[in-house]
CSV table of C-alpha atoms in Angstrom, one decimal:
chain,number,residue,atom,x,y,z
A,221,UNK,CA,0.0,0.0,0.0
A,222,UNK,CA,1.7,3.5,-0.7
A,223,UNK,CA,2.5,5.6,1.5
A,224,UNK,CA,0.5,9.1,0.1
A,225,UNK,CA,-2.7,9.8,0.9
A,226,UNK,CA,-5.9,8.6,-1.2
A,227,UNK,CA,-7.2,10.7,-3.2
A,228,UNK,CA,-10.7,8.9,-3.2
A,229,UNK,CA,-10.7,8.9,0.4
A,230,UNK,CA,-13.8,10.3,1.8
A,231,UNK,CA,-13.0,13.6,3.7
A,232,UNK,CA,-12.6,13.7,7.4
A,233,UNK,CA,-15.7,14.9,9.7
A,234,UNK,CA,-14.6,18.4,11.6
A,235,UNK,CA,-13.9,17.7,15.0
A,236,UNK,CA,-17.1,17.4,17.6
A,237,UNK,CA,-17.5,20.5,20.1
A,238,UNK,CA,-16.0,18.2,22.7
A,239,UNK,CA,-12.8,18.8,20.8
A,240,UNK,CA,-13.4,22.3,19.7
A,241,UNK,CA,-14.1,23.1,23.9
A,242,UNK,CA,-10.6,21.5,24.3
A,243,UNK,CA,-8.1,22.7,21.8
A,244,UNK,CA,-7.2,25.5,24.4
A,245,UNK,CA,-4.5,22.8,25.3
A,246,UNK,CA,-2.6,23.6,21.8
A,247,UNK,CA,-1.1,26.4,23.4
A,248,UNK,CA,-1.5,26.4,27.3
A,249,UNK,CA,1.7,27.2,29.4
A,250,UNK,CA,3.5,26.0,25.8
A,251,UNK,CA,5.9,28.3,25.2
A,252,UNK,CA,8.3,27.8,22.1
A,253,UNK,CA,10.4,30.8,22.9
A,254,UNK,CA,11.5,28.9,26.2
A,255,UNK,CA,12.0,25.3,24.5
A,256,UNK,CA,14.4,27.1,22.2
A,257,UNK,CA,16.1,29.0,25.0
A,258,UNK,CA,15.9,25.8,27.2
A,259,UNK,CA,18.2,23.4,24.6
A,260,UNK,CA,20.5,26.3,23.9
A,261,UNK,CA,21.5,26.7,27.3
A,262,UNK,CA,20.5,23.6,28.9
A,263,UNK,CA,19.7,20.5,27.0
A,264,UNK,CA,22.4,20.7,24.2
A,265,UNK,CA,25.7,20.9,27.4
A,266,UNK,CA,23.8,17.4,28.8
A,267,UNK,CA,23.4,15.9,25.5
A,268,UNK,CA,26.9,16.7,24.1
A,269,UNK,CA,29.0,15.8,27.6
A,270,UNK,CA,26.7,13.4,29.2
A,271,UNK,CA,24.2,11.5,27.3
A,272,UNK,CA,26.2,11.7,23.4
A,273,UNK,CA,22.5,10.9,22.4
A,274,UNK,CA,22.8,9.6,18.5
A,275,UNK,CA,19.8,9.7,15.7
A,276,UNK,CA,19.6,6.7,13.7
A,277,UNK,CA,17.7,6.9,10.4
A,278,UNK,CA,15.7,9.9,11.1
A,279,UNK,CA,17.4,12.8,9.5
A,280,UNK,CA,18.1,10.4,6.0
A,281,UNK,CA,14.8,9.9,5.5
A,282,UNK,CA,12.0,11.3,8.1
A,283,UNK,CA,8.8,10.1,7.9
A,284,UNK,CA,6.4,12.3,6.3
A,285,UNK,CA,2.2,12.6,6.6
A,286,UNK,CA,0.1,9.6,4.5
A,287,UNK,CA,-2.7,12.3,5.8
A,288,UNK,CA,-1.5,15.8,5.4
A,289,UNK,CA,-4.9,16.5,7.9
A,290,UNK,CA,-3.2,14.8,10.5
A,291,UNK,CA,-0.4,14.2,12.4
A,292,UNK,CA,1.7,11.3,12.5
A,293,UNK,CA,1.5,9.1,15.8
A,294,UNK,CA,5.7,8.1,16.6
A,295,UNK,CA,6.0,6.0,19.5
A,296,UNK,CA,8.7,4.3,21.7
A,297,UNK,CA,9.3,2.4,24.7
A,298,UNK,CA,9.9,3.3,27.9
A,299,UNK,CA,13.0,3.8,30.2
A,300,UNK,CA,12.0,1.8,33.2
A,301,UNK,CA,12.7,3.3,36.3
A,302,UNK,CA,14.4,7.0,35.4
A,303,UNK,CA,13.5,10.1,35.6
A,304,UNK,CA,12.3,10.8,31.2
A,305,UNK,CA,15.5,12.4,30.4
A,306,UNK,CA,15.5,9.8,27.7
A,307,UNK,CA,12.5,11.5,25.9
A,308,UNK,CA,14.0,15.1,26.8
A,309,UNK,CA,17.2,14.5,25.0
A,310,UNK,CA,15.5,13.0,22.0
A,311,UNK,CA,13.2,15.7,21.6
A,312,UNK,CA,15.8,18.2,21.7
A,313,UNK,CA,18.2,16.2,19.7
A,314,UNK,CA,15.2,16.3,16.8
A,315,UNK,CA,14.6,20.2,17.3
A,316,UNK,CA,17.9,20.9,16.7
A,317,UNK,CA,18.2,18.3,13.3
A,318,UNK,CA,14.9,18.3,11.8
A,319,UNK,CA,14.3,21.6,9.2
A,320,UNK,CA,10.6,20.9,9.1
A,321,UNK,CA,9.2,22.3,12.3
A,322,UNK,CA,5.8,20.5,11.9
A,323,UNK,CA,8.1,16.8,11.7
A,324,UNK,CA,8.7,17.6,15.3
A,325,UNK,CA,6.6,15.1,17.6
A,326,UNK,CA,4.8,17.0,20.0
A,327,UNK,CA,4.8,14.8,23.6
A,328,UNK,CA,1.5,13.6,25.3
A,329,UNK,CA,2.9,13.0,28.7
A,330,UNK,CA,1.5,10.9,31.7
A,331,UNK,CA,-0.7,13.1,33.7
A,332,UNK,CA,1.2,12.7,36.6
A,333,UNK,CA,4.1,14.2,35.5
A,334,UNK,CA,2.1,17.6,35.5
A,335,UNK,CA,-0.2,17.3,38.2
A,336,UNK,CA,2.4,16.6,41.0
A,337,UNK,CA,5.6,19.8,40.6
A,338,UNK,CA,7.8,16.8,42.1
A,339,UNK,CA,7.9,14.9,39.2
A,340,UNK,CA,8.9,18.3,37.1
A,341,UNK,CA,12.6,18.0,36.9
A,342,UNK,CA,13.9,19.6,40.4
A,343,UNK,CA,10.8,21.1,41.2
A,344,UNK,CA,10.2,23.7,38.7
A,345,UNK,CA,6.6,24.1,38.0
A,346,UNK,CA,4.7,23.3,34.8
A,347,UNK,CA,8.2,22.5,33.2
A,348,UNK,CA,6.9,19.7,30.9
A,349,UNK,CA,3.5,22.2,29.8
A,350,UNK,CA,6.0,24.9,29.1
A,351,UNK,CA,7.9,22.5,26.8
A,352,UNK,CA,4.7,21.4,24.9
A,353,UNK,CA,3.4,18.3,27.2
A,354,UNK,CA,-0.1,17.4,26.5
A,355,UNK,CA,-1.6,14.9,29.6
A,356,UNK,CA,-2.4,11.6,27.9
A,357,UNK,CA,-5.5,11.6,28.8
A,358,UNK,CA,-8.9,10.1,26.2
A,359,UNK,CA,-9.7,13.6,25.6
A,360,UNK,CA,-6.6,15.5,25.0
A,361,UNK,CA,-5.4,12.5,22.9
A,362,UNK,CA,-8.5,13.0,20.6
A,363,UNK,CA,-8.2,16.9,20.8
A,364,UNK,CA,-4.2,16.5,19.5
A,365,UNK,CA,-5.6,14.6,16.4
A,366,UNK,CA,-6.7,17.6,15.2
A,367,UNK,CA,-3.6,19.7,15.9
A,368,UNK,CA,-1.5,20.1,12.7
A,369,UNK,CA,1.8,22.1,14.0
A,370,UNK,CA,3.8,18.9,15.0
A,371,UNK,CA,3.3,15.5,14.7
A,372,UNK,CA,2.7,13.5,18.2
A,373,UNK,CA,4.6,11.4,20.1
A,374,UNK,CA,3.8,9.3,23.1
A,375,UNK,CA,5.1,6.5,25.2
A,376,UNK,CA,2.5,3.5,25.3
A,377,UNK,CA,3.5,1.4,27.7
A,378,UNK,CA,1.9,4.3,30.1
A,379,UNK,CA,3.4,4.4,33.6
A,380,UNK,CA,3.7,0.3,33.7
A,381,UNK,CA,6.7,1.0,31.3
A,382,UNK,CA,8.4,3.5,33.6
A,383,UNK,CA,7.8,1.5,36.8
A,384,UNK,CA,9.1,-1.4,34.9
A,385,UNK,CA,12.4,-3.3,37.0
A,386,UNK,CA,15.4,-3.7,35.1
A,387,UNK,CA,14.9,-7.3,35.4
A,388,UNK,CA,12.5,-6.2,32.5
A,389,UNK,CA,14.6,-3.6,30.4
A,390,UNK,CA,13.7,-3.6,27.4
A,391,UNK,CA,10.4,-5.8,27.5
A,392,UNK,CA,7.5,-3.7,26.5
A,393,UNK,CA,4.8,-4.0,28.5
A,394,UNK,CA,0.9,-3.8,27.0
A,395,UNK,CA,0.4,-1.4,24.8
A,396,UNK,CA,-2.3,1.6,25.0
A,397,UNK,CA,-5.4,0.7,22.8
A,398,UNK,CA,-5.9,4.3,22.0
A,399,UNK,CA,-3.2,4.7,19.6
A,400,UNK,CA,-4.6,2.2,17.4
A,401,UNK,CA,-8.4,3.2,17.4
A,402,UNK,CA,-7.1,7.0,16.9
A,403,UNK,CA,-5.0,5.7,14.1
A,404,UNK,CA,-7.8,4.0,12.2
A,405,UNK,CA,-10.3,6.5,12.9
A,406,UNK,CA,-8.2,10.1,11.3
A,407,UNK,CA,-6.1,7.6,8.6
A,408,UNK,CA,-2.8,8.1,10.0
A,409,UNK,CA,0.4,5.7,11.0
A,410,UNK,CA,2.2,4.8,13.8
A,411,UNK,CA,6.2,5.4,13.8
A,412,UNK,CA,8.1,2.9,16.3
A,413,UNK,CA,11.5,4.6,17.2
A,414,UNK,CA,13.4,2.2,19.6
A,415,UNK,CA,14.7,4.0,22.8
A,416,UNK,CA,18.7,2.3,23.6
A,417,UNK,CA,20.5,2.4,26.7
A,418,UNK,CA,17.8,4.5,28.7
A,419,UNK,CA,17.3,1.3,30.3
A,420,UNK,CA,21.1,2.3,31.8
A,421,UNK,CA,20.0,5.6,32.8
A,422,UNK,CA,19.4,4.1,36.4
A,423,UNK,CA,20.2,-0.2,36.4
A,424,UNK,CA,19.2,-2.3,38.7
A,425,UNK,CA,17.0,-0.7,39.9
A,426,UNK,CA,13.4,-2.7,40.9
A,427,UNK,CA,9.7,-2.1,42.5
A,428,UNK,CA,6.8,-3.5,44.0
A,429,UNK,CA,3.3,-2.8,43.5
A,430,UNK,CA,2.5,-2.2,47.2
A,431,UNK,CA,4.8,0.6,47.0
A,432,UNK,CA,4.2,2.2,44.8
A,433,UNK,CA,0.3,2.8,45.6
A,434,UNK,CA,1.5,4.6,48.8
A,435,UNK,CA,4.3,6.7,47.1
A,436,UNK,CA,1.6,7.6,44.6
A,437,UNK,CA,-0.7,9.4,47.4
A,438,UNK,CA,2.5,11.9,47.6
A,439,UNK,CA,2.6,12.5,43.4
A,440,UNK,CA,5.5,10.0,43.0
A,441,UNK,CA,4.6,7.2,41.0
A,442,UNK,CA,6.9,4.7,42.2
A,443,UNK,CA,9.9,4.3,44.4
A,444,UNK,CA,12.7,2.3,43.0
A,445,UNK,CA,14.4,-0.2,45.1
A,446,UNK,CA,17.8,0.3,44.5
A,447,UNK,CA,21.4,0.3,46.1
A,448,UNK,CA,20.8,4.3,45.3
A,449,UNK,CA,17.7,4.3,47.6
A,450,UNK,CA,19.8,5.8,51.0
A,451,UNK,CA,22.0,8.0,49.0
A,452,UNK,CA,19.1,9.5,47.7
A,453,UNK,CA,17.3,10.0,51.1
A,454,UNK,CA,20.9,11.7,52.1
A,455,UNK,CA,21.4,13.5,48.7
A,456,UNK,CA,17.7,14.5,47.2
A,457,UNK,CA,19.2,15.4,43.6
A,458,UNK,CA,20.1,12.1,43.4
A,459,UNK,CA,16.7,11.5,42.7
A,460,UNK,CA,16.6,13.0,39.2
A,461,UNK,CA,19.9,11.8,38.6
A,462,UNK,CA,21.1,9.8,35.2
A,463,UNK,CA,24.1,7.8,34.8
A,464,UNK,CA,26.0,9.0,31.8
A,465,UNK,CA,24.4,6.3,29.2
A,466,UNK,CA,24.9,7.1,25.6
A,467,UNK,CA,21.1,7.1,24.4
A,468,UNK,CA,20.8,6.0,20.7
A,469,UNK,CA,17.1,6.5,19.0
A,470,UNK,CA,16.9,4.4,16.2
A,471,UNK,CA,13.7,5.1,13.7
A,472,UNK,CA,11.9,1.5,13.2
A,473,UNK,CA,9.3,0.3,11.4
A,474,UNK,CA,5.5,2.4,10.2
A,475,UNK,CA,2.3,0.6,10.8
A,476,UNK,CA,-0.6,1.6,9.0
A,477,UNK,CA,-4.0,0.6,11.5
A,478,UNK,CA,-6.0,-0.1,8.9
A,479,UNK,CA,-3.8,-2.8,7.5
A,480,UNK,CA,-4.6,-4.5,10.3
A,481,UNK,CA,-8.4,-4.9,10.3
A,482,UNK,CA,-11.1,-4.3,7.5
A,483,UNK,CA,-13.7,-3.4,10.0
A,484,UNK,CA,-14.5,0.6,11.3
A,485,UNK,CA,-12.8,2.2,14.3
A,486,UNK,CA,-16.3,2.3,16.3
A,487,UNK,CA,-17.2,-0.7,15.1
A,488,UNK,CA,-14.1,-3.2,16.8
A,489,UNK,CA,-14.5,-4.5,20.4
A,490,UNK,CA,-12.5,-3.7,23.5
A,491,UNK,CA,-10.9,-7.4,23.3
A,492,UNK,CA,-10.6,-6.7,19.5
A,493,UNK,CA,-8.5,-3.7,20.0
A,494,UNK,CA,-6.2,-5.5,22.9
A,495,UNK,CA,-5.8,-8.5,20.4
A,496,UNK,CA,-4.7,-5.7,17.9
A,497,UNK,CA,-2.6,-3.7,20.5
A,498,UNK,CA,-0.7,-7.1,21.2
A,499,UNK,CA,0.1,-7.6,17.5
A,500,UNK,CA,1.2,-4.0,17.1
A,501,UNK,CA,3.6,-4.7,20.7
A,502,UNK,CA,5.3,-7.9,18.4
A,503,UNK,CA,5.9,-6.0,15.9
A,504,UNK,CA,7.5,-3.1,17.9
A,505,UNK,CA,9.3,-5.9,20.1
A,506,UNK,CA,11.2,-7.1,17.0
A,507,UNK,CA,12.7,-3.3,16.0
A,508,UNK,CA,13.3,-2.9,19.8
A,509,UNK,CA,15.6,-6.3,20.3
A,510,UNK,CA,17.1,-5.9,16.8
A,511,UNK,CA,18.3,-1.8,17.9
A,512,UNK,CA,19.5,-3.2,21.3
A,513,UNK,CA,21.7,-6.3,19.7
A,514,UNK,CA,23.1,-3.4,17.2
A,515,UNK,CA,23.8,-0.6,19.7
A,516,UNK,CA,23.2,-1.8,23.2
A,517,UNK,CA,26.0,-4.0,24.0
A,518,UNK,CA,28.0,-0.8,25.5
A,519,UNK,CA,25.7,1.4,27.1
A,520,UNK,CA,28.4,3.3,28.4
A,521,UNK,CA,31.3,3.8,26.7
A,522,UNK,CA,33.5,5.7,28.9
A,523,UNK,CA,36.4,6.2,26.4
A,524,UNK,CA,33.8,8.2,24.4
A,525,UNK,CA,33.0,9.8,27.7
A,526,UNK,CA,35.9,11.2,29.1
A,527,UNK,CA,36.5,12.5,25.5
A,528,UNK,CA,33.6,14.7,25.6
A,529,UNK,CA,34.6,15.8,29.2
A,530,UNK,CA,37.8,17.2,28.2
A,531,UNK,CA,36.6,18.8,25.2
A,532,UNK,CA,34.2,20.5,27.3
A,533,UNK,CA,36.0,21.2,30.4
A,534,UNK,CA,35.6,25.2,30.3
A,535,UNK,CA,31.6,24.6,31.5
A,536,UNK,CA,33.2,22.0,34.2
A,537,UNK,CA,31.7,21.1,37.0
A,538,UNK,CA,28.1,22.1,35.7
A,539,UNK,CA,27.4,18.9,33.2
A,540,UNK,CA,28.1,16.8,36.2
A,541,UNK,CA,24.6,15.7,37.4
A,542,UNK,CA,24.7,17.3,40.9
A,543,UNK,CA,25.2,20.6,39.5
A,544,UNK,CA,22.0,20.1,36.9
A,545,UNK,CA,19.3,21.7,40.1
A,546,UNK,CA,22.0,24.7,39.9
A,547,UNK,CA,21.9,25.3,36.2
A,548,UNK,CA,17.7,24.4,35.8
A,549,UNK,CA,16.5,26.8,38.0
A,550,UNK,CA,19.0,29.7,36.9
A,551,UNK,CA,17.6,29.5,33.8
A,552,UNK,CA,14.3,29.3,34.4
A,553,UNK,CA,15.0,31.8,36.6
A,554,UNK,CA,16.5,34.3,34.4
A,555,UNK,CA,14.0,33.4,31.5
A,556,UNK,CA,10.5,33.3,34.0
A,557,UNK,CA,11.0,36.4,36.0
A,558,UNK,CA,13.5,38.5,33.5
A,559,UNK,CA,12.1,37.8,30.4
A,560,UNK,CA,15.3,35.9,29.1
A,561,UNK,CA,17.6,38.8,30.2
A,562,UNK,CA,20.4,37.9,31.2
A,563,UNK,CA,20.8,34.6,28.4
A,564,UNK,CA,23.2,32.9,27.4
A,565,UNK,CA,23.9,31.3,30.7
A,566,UNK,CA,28.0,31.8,31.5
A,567,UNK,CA,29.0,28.4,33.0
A,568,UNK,CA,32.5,28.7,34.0
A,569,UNK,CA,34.5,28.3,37.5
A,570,UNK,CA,33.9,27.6,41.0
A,571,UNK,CA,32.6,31.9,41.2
A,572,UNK,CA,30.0,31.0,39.1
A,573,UNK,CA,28.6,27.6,40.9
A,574,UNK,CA,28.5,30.4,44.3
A,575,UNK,CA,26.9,33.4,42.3
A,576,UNK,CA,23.6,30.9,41.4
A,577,UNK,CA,23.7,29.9,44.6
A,578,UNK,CA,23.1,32.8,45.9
A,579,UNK,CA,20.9,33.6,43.2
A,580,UNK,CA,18.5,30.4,43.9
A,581,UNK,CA,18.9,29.3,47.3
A,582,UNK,CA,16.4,26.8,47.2
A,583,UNK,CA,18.8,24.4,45.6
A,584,UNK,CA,20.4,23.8,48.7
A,585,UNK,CA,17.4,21.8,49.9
A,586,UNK,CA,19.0,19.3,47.2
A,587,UNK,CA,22.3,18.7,49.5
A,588,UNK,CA,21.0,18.9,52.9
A,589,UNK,CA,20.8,15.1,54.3
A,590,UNK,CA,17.2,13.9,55.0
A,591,UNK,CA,15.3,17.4,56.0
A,592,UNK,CA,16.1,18.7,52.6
A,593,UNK,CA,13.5,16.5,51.5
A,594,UNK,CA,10.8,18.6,53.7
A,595,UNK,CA,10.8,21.8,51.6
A,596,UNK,CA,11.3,20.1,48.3
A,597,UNK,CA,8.2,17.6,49.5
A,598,UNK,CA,5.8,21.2,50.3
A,599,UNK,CA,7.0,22.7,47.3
A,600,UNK,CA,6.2,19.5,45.0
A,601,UNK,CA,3.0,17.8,46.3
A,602,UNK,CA,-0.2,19.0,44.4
A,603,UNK,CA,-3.5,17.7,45.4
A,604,UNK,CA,-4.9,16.3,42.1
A,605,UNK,CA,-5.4,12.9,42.1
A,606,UNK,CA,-2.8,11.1,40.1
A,607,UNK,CA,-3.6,8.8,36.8
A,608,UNK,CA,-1.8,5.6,36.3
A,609,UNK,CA,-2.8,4.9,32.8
A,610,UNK,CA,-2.9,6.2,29.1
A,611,UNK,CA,-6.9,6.7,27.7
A,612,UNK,CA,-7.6,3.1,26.4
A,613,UNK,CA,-4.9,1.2,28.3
């Protein structure tokens, strides 16, 4: 089947006034003018020293629209149990190497990672809305399908995927049903991109399901059991820290929804849509274990490491995880309350660590043994009630 759009396909109905209510969510707290700001001074230091993240097959030959109306769905698997620096640094990397702004994937996001400020990265509030998060919930998804500035992206596995152990890296786990009904109904693929050596981003690291319903009543969605569990408790940063794994995103294979079944989006079943999720999770499986055998096997590579540190050692010590709270929250700082004055940030020298300091003294709650955890806690618990799955999972 190609690839373009049919030209005898009937035209698609305009959205319901359910979706026209909703698409206030293109554009709340998203601010482009800070995403751009935000990889220029932030993202593009972490990605060049620490994470050396690599594209693989994307910029050759990027996947455009069968349905110009519509966005493309690209989807990938999740990191299981770290903080999503994975999808940061591969959003970034794309902004910076794709020329077509609309190829861009636009995130829907897990609720949670909105509703609770402790699960924005070190506490700054509506950092992932700011960057273009969507919640994943039934509603927004639908509302996004009629969005034509990016395509979307989302991570299916839902929150099962992040709280996955790494007795189960790399092992997607059931796939949302949404994606596929959405995908039938507005004519448009899925893109699998596998997701390498996130799994590395914090190993061996393992949960339980009785936990993690407690830690969710306080907006975290699971607590890893890991030999990093007391030095977080003594060192809070630590909790939104990432080994220094080189992520590698490697574009796999399109699926087309209505290859799969000749029947109508509203009129398949609920086990008819799992049985079609499941073959869609195969499928995705197969890209994923091929990626891993090809660029997996050194999730590492410290040689490649240590390279990058010493070509970058004028913004020493500030791509070294413990200093990430420092350099976050000056720039949201300058960009939030000065307007961007003050941009580029100057990373250089011990002077400079003690000027942000001064400059954002909550950071130090991040150091201080066991009661730093009390002001980051009152700053970062929210009282909305926190979802545990993607619409349709």
């Amino acid at each position: 089947m190609s690839l373009a759009s049919s030209s005898t396909a009937p035209p698609l109905p305009p959205p319901p006034a359910a979706i026209l209510a909703n698409q206030h969510i293109y554009s709340d707290h998203f601010d482009e003018e800070y995403v751009r700001a935000l990889d220029e001074n932030v993202l593009q230091l972490l990605e060049r020293v620490w994470f050396r993240s690599e594209l693989v097959g994307f910029t050759e030959n990027f996947p455009q629209r069968n349905n110009p109306e519509r966005p493309l769905i690209f989807c990938s698997n999740h990191s299981g149990m770290a903080f999503p620096w994975d999808a940061m640094v591969a959003l970034s990397h794309m902004y910076r190497r794709l020329p077509n702004p609309q190829d861009l994937p636009r995130p829907l996001s897990a609720p949670l990672l909105s509703q609770s400020a402790l699960m924005n990265p070190f506490v700054l509030r509506n950092f992932w809305k700011r960057c273009g998060c969507v919640d994943a919930t039934t509603l927004n998804f639908e509302t996004m399908m009629y969005y034509n500035d990016h395509n979307l992206m989302l991570y299916p596995e839902g929150v099962p995927g992040i709280g996955k152990g790494f007795n189960n890296k790399y092992r997607l786990q059931r796939l949302a049903t949404s994606m596929i009904r959405l995908g039938l109904q507005h004519r448009t693929d899925l893109v699998f991109f596998s997701t390498v050596n996130g799994e590395y981003l914090n190993p061996h690291a393992y949960s339980w399901d009785w936990l993690n319903r407690q830690s969710k009543k306080i907006g975290i969605p699971f607590i890893p059991i890991t030999w990093l569990l007391i030095p977080i408790l003594l060192q809070p940063w630590l909790f939104y820290m990432a080994f220094p794994a080189k992520l590698t995103f490697v574009l796999g294979r399109r699926i087309r929804p209505s290859d799969l079944t000749d029947k109508p989006h509203d009129q398949i079943s609920r086990e008819e849509y799992a049985a079609l999720s499941e073959q869609v999770r195969v499928q995705f499986q197969e890209d994923l274990d091929a990626a891993v055998a090809k660029y997996g096997q050194q999730p590492y590579r410290a040689g490649e490491l240590w390279q990058r540190i010493k070509e970058n050692l004028r913004y020493f010590p500030f791509f070294l995880p413990a200093f990430w709270p420092l350099m976050f929250h000056e720039f949201d700082r300058l960009y939030t309350k000065k307007g961007g004055r003050g941009l580029p940030l100057k990373l250089t020298g011990l002077g400079t660590t003690l000027k942000l300091i001064w400059r954002n003294p909550f950071v130090i709650s991040f150091f201080i043994p066991l009661l730093g955890w009390v002001p980051i806690a009152i700053r970062g618990y929210h009282k909305n009630q926190i979802g545990e799955k993607l619409p349709g999972q």
